[in-house]
Amino acid sequence: MPYSKVLSIALLTAHANSALAGPSGGGQAEGPSPADLENIRISYYLAWVWAAIIGTILGFRITLAAIRYVRKLACISASKQSYFALPDQRYSQLKRHVLHAALFRKRHHHEIRLSDALNIGTLPSRFQAMFLAGYLGINVAFCVISIDWYGERPEVLTDLRNRTGVLAVLNMLPLFLLAGRNNPLIYALDISFDTYNLIHRWIGRIVVLEALAHTLAWTVNKVETAGWNVVAKSMAKSQLIMTGTIGTFAFIMLLLHSPSVVRHAYYEVFLHVHVVLAATAVAAVWIHLKTLPQQGILSSVVALWLVERLTRMYKIVKRNFGRENTKAEVEAMPGDAIKITLKMARPWIFQPGQYVFLYMPSVGLWTSHPFSLAWSEEKQDLKGDKGLPMDRQDILRMQKTTMSLIVRRRTGFTDKMWRKAEMCPDGKFTTSALVEGPYGHQTLDSYGTVMLFAAGVGITHKIPHIRHLIQGHANGTAATRKVILVWIIRSPEHLEWIRPWMTTILGMEKRREILRILLFVTRPRNTKEIHSPSASVQMFPGKPDVDALVGREVENRVGAMCVSVCGTGSLSDDVRKAVNERCESSNVDFVENAFSW
Ligand SMILES: Cc1cc2nc3c(=O)[nH]c(=O)nc-3n(C[C@H](O)[C@H](O)[C@H](O)COP(=O)(O)OP(=O)(O)OC[C@H]3O[C@@H](n4cnc5c(N)ncnc54)[C@H](O)[C@@H]3O)c2cc1C
Ligand SMILES: NC(=O)c1ccc[n+]([C@@H]2O[C@H](COP(=O)([O-])OP(=O)(O)OC[C@H]3O[C@@H](n4cnc5c(N)ncnc54)[C@H](OP(=O)(O)O)[C@@H]3O)[C@@H](O)[C@H]2O)c1
């Protein structure tokens, strides 16, 4: 056994020794029992499980990043890139059958809906399901192994109570870590917040089940040895039992109030109640663990939460306060959309795939909503009495960055914003805003061919990629030789959302060499609305045949290919299926931007 492990077990044992000496701990005054030591060992096993998971994914991610980097360098000045067009057989099988596979045949992000308003969620992917089932299995095993099930019943129940309690507290560490927007594992492992959210929800369920088992084991034991009266008395009089009961109740409420139907129908209410219940559970468990070494773990949980909240605040202060604070111009657009132009107090380097959380106190008080950054521009601020720039400092001061969002009107915050803009005489208003970010970032410039699918407002995620790839091609900093955008909209008026940006993109140097745009209008008022302005920008009525489109581009690909999608769940599932069916015969990756929390 490594020295550090022996040392930490010794330390924990010493700590447990003193802490468990009281009647509440379940140990004896003379020191920890073999069962206590076994619980410490199980805690280490769980920590090793996490270390192994993180280490494996990190190794995988670093290898992929290295491959992409080498591919980009090798392909920047190569026009054919034939070597990279071919797949690695084993990796492509892994992608097809595990990494990118839907759980069963096709359905993953296509929401299961009872009606327009009742969204009962999505199915996890096959890999996600395997991970979650594995983690659940490990927890079930850790709850029951090395307990002497044939021993005296009170002892069995005591061991089960302690084991499930220890595991519930331990699991609160990943539970809280993965809930945060600023979870460092998002960047380190290149796994989206959306996926961590899914894992957070399942670990939450595991914590609740373990906490329930812990409470039940105590209750059954107490009832059998002392009767219900003593149980009731303990709940009313003993701080340990009262806080345990409050904690368990808060956990049950957390479980009951967070199904997808509630989350999606009343997101803000859900979020506020969730925070209050989580704080109640942590506070109650904190007092419950007063004499136990596990209180140290709960301190780390609270520290994680605090650091995450402070990071949010730091980002807000850093980006929005300067000589002038951040302002937002909100403009109602045709097709139930809003364009928000953010005049940033202090900008950052804009990169494709970034999103921000927007606070607009005059509309949504303290609430924040995530939106993808669609565009960024540097402008000279020549207004005001600052006069002509005299030096570099003046020029920098006059430089103003604007970041733009396109927001589809839904029923809460976005609806309020839209109505407020509509009521203004020129259809827009200016207000103070706070931008928290940036979050997320993706580069696709190591691929020879990039195919981007967007449905409706999903285009906001794709526009920055297109600009970046064309720029990279023109500057000789990207391997990309072909970009195909497939944008599906209901009506041609949705083109207005991005018209000025598209005009800029269509005017970019070398754009004609690489960019093709296919627009699909699913509900045109008449066929006259559908016309193709040029060979590289074509418009079609109806929905695309996703499989045929992907098939054609895979046939004609240059080098490695990436197919990326941002839009409705059903579109994502169609695109994934089309890519998966071809990934064993060609080097094609699938990248999905799903925002399903
Ligand atoms: C990373 C990311 C990027 C996004 N980018 C865009 C974009 O560029 N343009 C765009 O129009 N939409 C985007 N969205 C969706 C957008 O955040 C929601 O449509 C918006 O928050 C809805 O606000 P509402 O109060 O009007 O929603 P409601 O009508 O109350 O709810 C509509 C849906 O939005 C979800 N939702 C509501 N509030 C939030 C919240 N605070 N955080 C997360 N989800 C919420 C609800 O669960 C529900 O499914 C993005 C979402 C994510 C997660
Ligand atoms: N920009 C982002 O970063 C971002 C962020 C979060 C969410 N999104 C997602 O983007 C989606 C788009 O939102 P929206 O309200 O603007 O979209 P929308 O108007 O509901 O749909 C856009 C278009 O896609 C078509 N479509 C839907 N499913 C399709 C499929 N399987 N195959 C082909 N076409 C399909 C629709 O056709 P019909 O309506 O005619 O059926 C419609 O013309 C939402 O689901 C949202 O969750 C985007």
XYZ file of C-alpha atoms and ligand atoms in Angstrom:
698
model
C 0.000 0.000 0.000
C 1.497 3.413 -0.913
C 2.805 5.496 1.965
C 0.458 8.413 1.346
C -2.534 6.083 1.505
C -1.392 4.476 4.739
C -0.794 7.920 6.178
C -4.163 9.290 5.198
C -5.977 6.192 6.465
C -4.065 6.567 9.722
C -5.027 10.225 9.932
C -8.637 9.533 9.151
C -8.632 6.694 11.632
C -7.186 8.935 14.309
C -9.803 11.542 13.494
C -12.547 8.950 13.450
C -11.208 7.585 16.693
C -11.925 10.784 18.558
C -15.009 11.720 16.607
C -16.746 8.398 16.806
C -16.294 8.232 20.535
C -19.756 9.734 21.121
C -22.951 7.736 21.157
C -24.115 9.229 17.869
C -21.330 8.013 15.688
C -22.063 4.375 15.784
C -18.496 3.517 16.884
C -17.058 2.649 20.258
C -15.193 4.921 22.637
C -12.048 2.815 22.219
C -11.733 3.527 18.489
C -13.206 2.815 15.091
C -14.720 -0.583 14.509
C -13.718 -2.804 11.564
C -16.912 -1.601 9.868
C -15.775 2.034 10.252
C -12.407 1.172 8.722
C -14.188 -0.625 5.891
C -16.219 2.532 5.214
C -13.000 4.526 4.996
C -11.621 1.959 2.536
C -14.794 2.157 0.436
C -14.456 5.956 0.400
C -10.998 5.520 -1.076
C -12.304 3.081 -3.658
C -14.891 5.628 -4.775
C -12.192 8.309 -4.996
C -10.107 5.916 -7.119
C -13.083 5.251 -9.376
C -13.364 8.992 -10.032
C -9.613 9.353 -10.506
C -9.671 6.494 -13.035
C -12.624 8.001 -14.934
C -11.073 11.469 -15.062
C -7.609 10.111 -15.931
C -8.946 7.953 -18.781
C -11.022 10.744 -20.309
C -8.155 13.208 -19.908
C -5.782 10.821 -21.699
C -8.343 10.347 -24.472
C -8.917 14.082 -24.800
C -5.189 14.905 -24.906
C -4.632 12.239 -27.576
C -7.501 13.610 -29.685
C -6.246 17.189 -29.284
C -2.737 16.093 -30.330
C -4.106 14.262 -33.386
C -6.121 17.323 -34.387
C -3.151 19.609 -33.919
C -0.855 17.437 -36.027
C -3.592 17.057 -38.660
C -4.070 20.805 -38.823
C -0.353 21.454 -39.248
C -0.064 18.735 -41.883
C -3.092 19.973 -43.831
C -2.793 23.760 -43.695
C -1.108 23.921 -47.067
C -2.286 20.581 -48.465
C -5.220 20.701 -50.853
C -5.905 16.917 -51.081
C -5.507 15.667 -47.491
C -6.266 12.106 -48.712
C -4.489 10.396 -45.817
C -6.794 12.047 -43.271
C -9.951 11.212 -45.228
C -9.624 7.559 -44.237
C -10.882 6.280 -40.898
C -9.105 4.324 -38.206
C -11.159 1.130 -38.113
C -11.189 0.548 -34.352
C -11.845 4.148 -33.410
C -14.629 4.471 -35.964
C -16.299 1.319 -34.614
C -16.056 2.780 -31.119
C -17.631 6.032 -32.357
C -20.398 4.247 -34.229
C -21.393 1.756 -31.576
C -20.551 3.542 -28.333
C -19.389 7.161 -28.313
C -21.883 8.658 -30.768
C -24.585 6.002 -30.677
C -28.150 6.640 -29.579
C -29.251 4.350 -26.758
C -31.295 2.138 -29.088
C -31.716 3.041 -32.757
C -31.965 6.769 -33.334
C -33.622 8.693 -30.528
C -31.431 10.729 -28.197
C -32.124 14.477 -28.155
C -35.595 14.310 -29.668
C -37.683 15.251 -26.635
C -40.373 12.879 -25.437
C -43.395 15.149 -25.192
C -46.887 14.557 -23.877
C -47.986 17.897 -25.384
C -46.389 21.178 -26.520
C -46.006 22.221 -22.889
C -45.200 18.833 -21.341
C -41.642 17.787 -22.082
C -40.759 14.633 -20.207
C -37.131 14.677 -21.275
C -34.720 12.920 -23.582
C -33.025 9.513 -23.609
C -29.328 9.419 -22.720
C -26.909 8.323 -25.435
C -25.527 4.766 -25.291
C -22.239 5.917 -23.782
C -24.000 8.125 -21.242
C -26.320 5.236 -20.336
C -23.352 2.879 -19.924
C -21.587 5.391 -17.691
C -24.668 6.043 -15.571
C -25.524 2.350 -15.235
C -21.902 1.613 -14.313
C -21.819 4.351 -11.694
C -25.133 3.255 -10.240
C -23.867 -0.352 -10.158
C -20.661 0.686 -8.386
C -22.676 2.565 -5.791
C -25.041 -0.343 -5.194
C -22.029 -2.647 -4.822
C -20.261 -0.241 -2.450
C -23.422 0.037 -0.348
C -23.586 -3.711 0.257
C -20.107 -5.251 -0.010
C -18.337 -6.555 3.096
C -21.397 -6.136 5.305
C -21.983 -9.327 7.265
C -25.564 -9.928 6.066
C -25.864 -13.074 8.212
C -24.899 -11.223 11.399
C -27.223 -9.893 14.107
C -29.989 -7.764 12.545
C -29.244 -4.551 14.545
C -25.590 -4.784 13.543
C -26.453 -5.330 9.881
C -28.764 -2.317 9.953
C -26.128 -0.186 11.710
C -23.482 -1.144 9.148
C -25.874 -0.443 6.280
C -26.831 2.905 7.854
C -23.220 4.002 8.205
C -22.176 2.789 4.761
C -25.026 4.487 2.883
C -24.527 7.681 4.912
C -20.814 7.791 4.106
C -21.476 7.208 0.390
C -24.256 9.819 0.237
C -21.925 12.474 1.667
C -19.058 11.436 -0.616
C -21.254 11.626 -3.699
C -22.191 15.190 -2.799
C -18.697 16.223 -3.950
C -19.191 15.315 -7.644
C -22.852 16.313 -7.313
C -21.956 19.920 -6.497
C -18.851 20.082 -8.682
C -20.709 18.992 -11.817
C -23.607 21.381 -11.197
C -21.434 24.445 -11.707
C -21.054 26.464 -14.889
C -17.443 27.003 -13.881
C -16.642 23.357 -13.268
C -12.974 23.062 -14.394
C -13.657 19.578 -15.787
C -15.701 21.146 -18.612
C -12.507 22.535 -20.062
C -10.132 19.795 -18.915
C -12.152 16.895 -20.322
C -13.871 18.761 -23.164
C -17.277 17.544 -22.006
C -20.174 19.957 -22.309
C -22.073 21.493 -19.392
C -25.128 19.807 -20.861
C -23.597 16.344 -20.284
C -22.388 17.262 -16.794
C -25.906 18.404 -16.065
C -27.202 14.969 -16.972
C -24.596 13.320 -14.710
C -25.432 15.829 -11.959
C -29.093 14.818 -12.128
C -28.277 11.099 -11.874
C -25.739 11.495 -9.068
C -28.403 13.566 -7.324
C -30.798 10.630 -7.574
C -28.103 8.299 -6.215
C -27.440 10.645 -3.260
C -31.160 10.771 -2.457
C -31.470 6.973 -2.603
C -28.424 6.533 -0.354
C -29.709 9.147 2.096
C -33.094 7.416 2.132
C -31.497 4.010 2.731
C -29.448 5.568 5.552
C -32.556 6.997 7.219
C -34.607 3.836 6.697
C -31.878 1.617 8.149
C -31.798 3.804 11.275
C -35.610 3.971 11.530
C -36.162 0.208 11.117
C -33.463 -0.535 13.669
C -34.899 1.959 16.159
C -38.474 0.751 15.707
C -37.423 -2.877 16.156
C -35.246 -2.214 19.200
C -37.125 0.643 20.927
C -40.462 1.291 19.190
C -42.088 4.183 17.279
C -42.367 6.336 20.410
C -38.613 6.543 20.732
C -38.305 7.307 17.008
C -40.755 10.208 17.354
C -39.024 11.469 20.509
C -35.594 11.336 18.838
C -36.892 13.260 15.840
C -38.256 15.985 18.120
C -35.508 16.160 20.728
C -32.188 14.859 19.397
C -30.312 17.375 17.227
C -28.617 14.536 15.340
C -31.884 12.838 14.418
C -33.843 16.043 13.833
C -31.242 17.393 11.371
C -31.034 13.971 9.716
C -34.799 14.015 9.243
C -34.788 17.559 7.824
C -31.931 16.637 5.483
C -33.732 13.517 4.238
C -36.933 15.485 3.715
C -35.042 18.153 1.716
C -33.432 15.402 -0.395
C -36.824 13.842 -1.136
C -38.211 17.245 -2.122
C -35.201 17.773 -4.406
C -36.004 14.489 -6.120
C -39.705 15.220 -6.448
C -39.466 18.751 -7.803
C -36.869 18.185 -10.501
C -38.347 15.943 -13.203
C -38.017 17.292 -16.731
C -41.699 18.299 -16.968
C -41.337 20.713 -14.035
C -37.859 21.931 -14.989
C -38.848 22.871 -18.509
C -42.293 24.254 -17.740
C -41.247 26.482 -14.835
C -37.464 26.782 -15.134
C -36.983 29.882 -12.976
C -39.271 28.624 -10.206
C -37.524 25.255 -10.366
C -34.083 26.881 -10.105
C -34.937 29.031 -7.084
C -36.641 26.186 -5.210
C -33.731 23.900 -6.111
C -31.156 26.259 -4.597
C -33.196 26.720 -1.399
C -33.726 22.961 -0.970
C -30.069 22.166 -1.703
C -28.949 24.778 0.860
C -31.383 23.325 3.417
C -30.105 19.796 2.790
C -26.455 20.860 3.129
C -27.093 22.879 6.303
C -29.032 20.031 7.922
C -26.465 17.394 6.977
C -23.678 19.700 8.203
C -25.168 19.799 11.707
C -26.015 16.091 11.489
C -22.322 15.317 10.899
C -21.125 17.578 13.726
C -19.064 14.887 15.440
C -18.035 12.923 12.368
C -15.029 13.196 10.040
C -17.387 13.348 7.038
C -18.134 16.949 7.998
C -14.778 17.752 6.349
C -16.138 16.411 3.059
C -19.195 18.594 3.408
C -16.896 21.594 4.000
C -15.323 20.830 0.621
C -18.793 20.676 -0.919
C -19.632 24.120 0.481
C -16.218 25.424 -0.641
C -16.846 24.153 -4.194
C -20.196 25.911 -4.280
C -18.719 29.162 -2.942
C -15.812 29.142 -5.394
C -18.233 28.581 -8.261
C -20.458 31.493 -7.214
C -17.444 33.765 -6.651
C -16.120 32.878 -10.117
C -19.456 33.927 -11.610
C -19.281 37.229 -9.729
C -15.681 37.763 -10.762
C -16.608 37.228 -14.416
C -19.506 39.672 -14.143
C -17.417 42.384 -12.474
C -14.511 41.867 -14.857
C -16.598 42.143 -18.038
C -19.212 44.746 -17.245
C -17.735 47.565 -15.249
C -15.320 50.098 -16.662
C -15.466 53.728 -17.700
C -18.882 52.867 -19.080
C -20.879 49.857 -18.017
C -22.217 47.229 -20.421
C -25.360 48.273 -22.269
C -27.734 46.206 -24.357
C -29.748 47.357 -27.336
C -32.768 45.090 -27.701
C -34.553 45.056 -31.045
C -37.658 43.099 -32.012
C -37.115 41.172 -35.252
C -39.519 39.504 -37.666
C -40.378 35.883 -36.909
C -40.677 36.203 -33.136
C -37.024 36.947 -32.547
C -34.946 39.571 -30.799
C -31.547 40.918 -31.691
C -29.474 41.984 -28.713
C -26.399 44.102 -29.324
C -24.177 44.242 -26.272
C -21.843 47.202 -25.969
C -19.284 45.591 -23.739
C -17.550 47.562 -20.986
C -14.613 45.180 -21.231
C -14.512 42.634 -24.016
C -12.680 39.363 -24.496
C -11.278 37.517 -27.491
C -14.336 36.265 -29.308
C -14.167 32.621 -30.396
C -16.639 30.323 -32.156
C -18.902 28.273 -29.936
C -18.923 30.723 -27.031
C -22.055 31.454 -25.053
C -22.851 33.810 -22.210
C -25.361 34.199 -19.410
C -27.257 37.446 -19.801
C -28.719 39.413 -16.895
C -31.056 42.251 -17.748
C -32.382 43.586 -14.422
C -35.008 45.844 -16.053
C -36.596 42.757 -17.614
C -35.618 39.708 -15.583
C -34.384 41.111 -12.234
C -31.521 38.886 -11.026
C -32.196 35.921 -13.310
C -29.728 34.935 -16.021
C -30.277 33.181 -19.354
C -27.762 31.442 -21.610
C -27.361 32.575 -25.238
C -24.838 31.795 -27.949
C -22.732 34.677 -29.227
C -23.594 35.105 -32.877
C -21.320 37.972 -33.847
C -18.671 40.309 -32.514
C -17.402 43.559 -33.935
C -14.824 46.166 -33.075
C -15.980 49.739 -33.686
C -14.392 53.137 -33.173
C -16.482 55.161 -30.737
C -16.282 58.609 -32.310
C -19.159 60.049 -30.310
C -18.734 62.303 -27.328
C -16.291 65.078 -26.576
C -13.152 62.972 -26.522
C -11.782 64.590 -29.671
C -9.290 62.999 -32.016
C -7.095 60.219 -30.643
C -3.664 61.472 -29.636
C -1.912 58.221 -28.766
C -2.324 54.408 -28.620
C -4.119 54.627 -25.263
C -6.717 56.981 -26.765
C -7.225 54.648 -29.713
C -7.726 51.673 -27.416
C -10.157 53.663 -25.274
C -12.198 54.576 -28.349
C -12.280 50.961 -29.494
C -15.689 49.522 -28.598
C -16.559 45.867 -28.847
C -20.107 44.858 -29.566
C -21.294 41.290 -29.211
C -24.602 40.231 -30.715
C -27.172 37.603 -29.877
C -30.261 36.395 -31.686
C -32.910 35.225 -29.287
C -36.070 33.328 -30.134
C -39.121 34.454 -28.220
C -40.347 31.827 -25.751
C -42.734 32.388 -22.869
C -40.767 33.931 -19.988
C -37.830 36.368 -19.975
C -37.524 36.323 -23.775
C -41.220 37.096 -24.184
C -40.978 40.040 -21.769
C -37.996 41.404 -23.709
C -39.789 41.009 -27.027
C -42.949 42.749 -25.808
C -40.979 45.611 -24.293
C -39.132 46.171 -27.583
C -42.344 45.890 -29.618
C -43.979 48.616 -27.538
C -41.127 51.068 -28.180
C -41.712 53.484 -31.069
C -38.824 52.207 -33.227
C -39.091 48.620 -32.029
C -36.029 48.777 -29.789
C -34.835 49.886 -26.390
C -31.518 50.276 -24.626
C -30.941 49.081 -21.100
C -28.213 48.075 -18.660
C -27.109 44.479 -18.873
C -24.594 42.184 -17.267
C -22.847 39.550 -19.301
C -21.366 36.535 -17.549
C -18.923 34.629 -19.665
C -17.596 33.573 -21.992
C -18.356 29.876 -21.655
C -17.639 27.122 -24.163
C -15.503 27.285 -27.269
C -14.904 24.923 -30.166
C -12.494 24.827 -33.083
C -13.200 22.885 -36.224
C -10.262 24.183 -38.240
C -8.333 20.899 -38.318
C -11.005 19.362 -40.573
C -10.745 19.531 -44.362
C -14.544 19.483 -44.669
C -16.995 21.008 -42.228
C -20.730 20.523 -42.622
C -22.896 22.640 -40.340
C -26.587 21.965 -39.743
C -28.740 24.582 -38.013
C -32.463 24.743 -37.353
C -34.002 28.153 -36.668
C -32.127 30.093 -34.019
C -29.505 27.306 -33.926
C -27.813 29.428 -36.627
C -26.328 31.654 -33.893
C -23.968 28.847 -33.023
C -22.875 28.298 -36.626
C -22.254 31.853 -37.886
C -19.040 32.384 -35.858
C -17.680 29.029 -37.086
C -18.279 30.013 -40.712
C -16.544 33.352 -40.282
C -13.622 31.750 -38.446
C -13.148 28.990 -41.033
C -13.254 31.327 -44.040
C -10.828 33.677 -42.301
C -8.571 30.709 -41.466
C -8.658 29.529 -45.074
C -7.814 32.995 -46.391
C -4.992 33.509 -43.836
C -3.594 30.001 -44.200
C -4.305 29.123 -40.549
C -6.969 26.439 -41.084
C -6.972 23.059 -42.821
C -10.568 23.618 -43.996
C -11.233 23.489 -47.729
C -15.011 23.047 -47.747
C -17.734 24.503 -45.535
C -21.344 23.557 -46.159
C -24.068 25.285 -44.148
C -27.526 23.717 -44.104
C -29.952 26.106 -42.412
C -33.597 25.138 -41.956
C -36.076 27.912 -41.252
C -39.831 28.193 -41.255
C -40.116 31.378 -43.267
C -37.812 33.544 -45.439
C -38.330 36.413 -42.995
C -36.032 34.541 -40.580
C -33.194 35.402 -42.968
C -33.467 38.956 -41.571
C -32.037 37.749 -38.247
C -28.550 37.455 -39.708
C -28.729 39.408 -42.994
C -25.958 41.990 -42.257
C -23.598 39.322 -40.945
C -24.269 37.033 -43.885
C -23.555 39.935 -46.240
C -20.191 40.425 -44.510
C -19.443 36.702 -44.734
C -20.390 36.515 -48.422
C -18.015 39.395 -49.095
C -15.046 37.775 -47.333
C -11.849 37.016 -49.190
C -11.767 33.485 -50.710
C -15.316 32.790 -49.508
C -16.350 31.474 -52.919
C -13.599 28.845 -52.773
C -14.991 27.100 -49.724
C -18.495 28.097 -48.629
C -21.795 26.686 -49.880
C -25.111 27.530 -48.254
C -28.267 25.460 -48.533
C -31.387 27.105 -47.122
C -34.510 25.076 -46.509
C -37.763 26.926 -45.883
C -40.279 24.545 -44.374
C -43.387 26.761 -44.374
C -43.124 29.295 -47.226
C -46.239 31.352 -47.867
C -45.809 30.847 -51.640
C -43.216 29.424 -54.025
C -42.198 32.909 -55.229
C -40.461 33.389 -51.894
C -38.064 30.572 -52.749
C -35.287 31.663 -55.072
C -31.590 30.906 -55.149
C -29.445 34.042 -55.374
C -26.358 32.208 -56.669
C -24.861 28.778 -57.229
C -23.221 28.896 -53.811
C -26.355 30.074 -51.972
C -29.357 27.919 -52.780
C -32.848 27.902 -51.365
C -35.309 25.005 -51.316
C -38.858 24.573 -50.073
C -39.606 21.932 -47.416
C -37.365 19.886 -45.149
C -34.026 18.507 -46.289
C -33.295 14.835 -46.797
C -30.584 14.841 -44.136
C -29.298 11.369 -44.976
C -28.882 12.177 -48.676
C -27.172 15.522 -47.949
C -24.682 13.976 -45.538
C -24.106 11.049 -47.937
C -23.289 13.389 -50.828
C -20.866 15.518 -48.828
C -19.132 12.479 -47.310
C -18.581 11.148 -50.871
C -16.999 14.434 -51.956
C -15.141 15.265 -48.761
C -11.668 16.712 -48.561
C -9.609 15.222 -45.717
C -11.162 14.582 -42.327
C -14.772 15.699 -42.051
C -16.826 17.111 -39.211
C -20.601 17.301 -39.197
C -21.956 19.607 -36.526
C -25.566 20.303 -35.620
C -27.397 22.861 -33.505
C -31.156 22.829 -33.636
C -34.138 20.782 -32.709
C -33.617 17.415 -31.016
C -35.128 15.518 -33.945
C -32.750 17.179 -36.403
C -29.785 16.291 -34.181
C -30.917 12.669 -34.129
C -31.310 12.566 -37.935
C -27.848 14.026 -38.459
C -26.244 11.694 -35.900
C -27.761 8.665 -37.593
C -26.626 9.791 -41.052
C -23.063 10.361 -39.791
C -22.897 7.135 -37.792
C -23.883 5.091 -40.813
C -20.868 6.445 -42.687
C -18.208 6.766 -40.022
C -16.756 3.293 -40.558
C -16.019 3.950 -44.223
C -14.846 7.568 -43.909
C -13.133 9.735 -41.324
C -16.134 11.728 -40.179
C -16.771 13.114 -36.709
C -20.070 14.196 -35.242
C -20.341 17.258 -33.006
C -23.646 18.059 -31.374
C -24.595 21.258 -29.610
C -27.502 20.270 -27.480
C -28.795 22.494 -24.750
C -31.161 20.207 -22.996
C -30.893 21.144 -19.344
C -25.860 27.116 -23.993
C -27.167 27.664 -24.487
C -27.163 28.569 -25.532
C -28.378 29.085 -25.988
N -28.364 29.978 -27.021
C -29.524 30.482 -27.473
C -29.541 31.422 -28.553
O -28.505 31.802 -29.098
N -30.731 31.909 -28.942
C -31.907 31.513 -28.353
O -32.961 32.000 -28.738
N -31.919 30.626 -27.347
C -30.763 30.111 -26.896
N -30.778 29.223 -25.855
C -32.058 28.904 -25.209
C -32.413 30.045 -24.243
O -31.517 30.072 -23.148
C -33.823 29.857 -23.711
O -34.690 29.803 -24.803
C -34.211 31.017 -22.815
O -33.458 30.996 -21.617
C -35.672 30.925 -22.524
O -36.038 31.925 -21.589
P -37.593 32.118 -21.193
O -37.636 32.627 -19.786
O -38.283 32.938 -22.198
O -38.020 30.602 -21.257
P -39.348 29.814 -20.948
O -40.399 30.063 -21.982
O -39.713 29.982 -19.523
O -38.775 28.334 -21.174
C -38.419 27.888 -22.483
C -37.309 26.847 -22.377
O -36.089 27.478 -21.983
C -35.539 26.827 -20.846
N -34.997 27.866 -19.974
C -35.682 28.872 -19.406
N -34.875 29.639 -18.652
C -33.641 29.081 -18.760
C -32.390 29.388 -18.173
N -32.222 30.427 -17.345
N -31.336 28.582 -18.466
C -31.491 27.527 -19.294
N -32.653 27.192 -19.871
C -33.719 27.952 -19.599
C -36.697 26.117 -20.182
O -36.251 24.975 -19.494
C -37.567 25.762 -21.343
O -37.153 24.532 -21.898
C -29.600 28.686 -25.387
C -29.592 27.780 -24.335
C -28.399 27.266 -23.893
C -28.410 26.305 -22.752
N -28.542 28.863 -31.053
C -28.298 28.059 -30.103
O -27.193 28.037 -29.603
C -29.378 27.236 -29.532
C -29.360 27.157 -28.240
C -30.335 26.437 -27.634
C -31.253 25.770 -28.334
N -31.232 25.808 -29.619
C -32.250 24.997 -30.290
O -32.475 25.415 -31.569
C -33.771 24.943 -31.942
C -34.330 25.888 -32.906
O -35.171 26.767 -32.287
P -36.271 27.530 -33.134
O -37.430 27.798 -32.245
O -35.673 28.692 -33.831
O -36.630 26.399 -34.191
P -37.951 26.077 -34.942
O -38.429 27.326 -35.562
O -38.819 25.285 -34.057
O -37.406 25.076 -36.049
C -36.526 25.509 -37.073
C -36.795 24.744 -38.343
O -36.304 23.416 -38.229
C -37.260 22.547 -38.842
N -37.066 21.205 -38.292
C -37.418 20.758 -37.080
N -37.063 19.473 -36.941
C -36.505 19.098 -38.109
C -35.954 17.875 -38.595
N -35.912 16.785 -37.828
N -35.466 17.849 -39.844
C -35.524 18.924 -40.620
N -36.028 20.111 -40.222
C -36.509 20.195 -38.974
C -38.570 23.187 -38.503
O -39.554 22.758 -39.403
P -41.119 22.773 -39.018
O -41.301 23.737 -37.884
O -41.798 23.202 -40.255
O -41.430 21.375 -38.607
C -38.260 24.655 -38.702
O -38.394 25.054 -40.033
C -34.557 24.754 -30.665
O -34.920 23.410 -30.565
C -33.572 25.107 -29.597
O -33.614 24.152 -28.565
C -30.336 26.553 -30.263
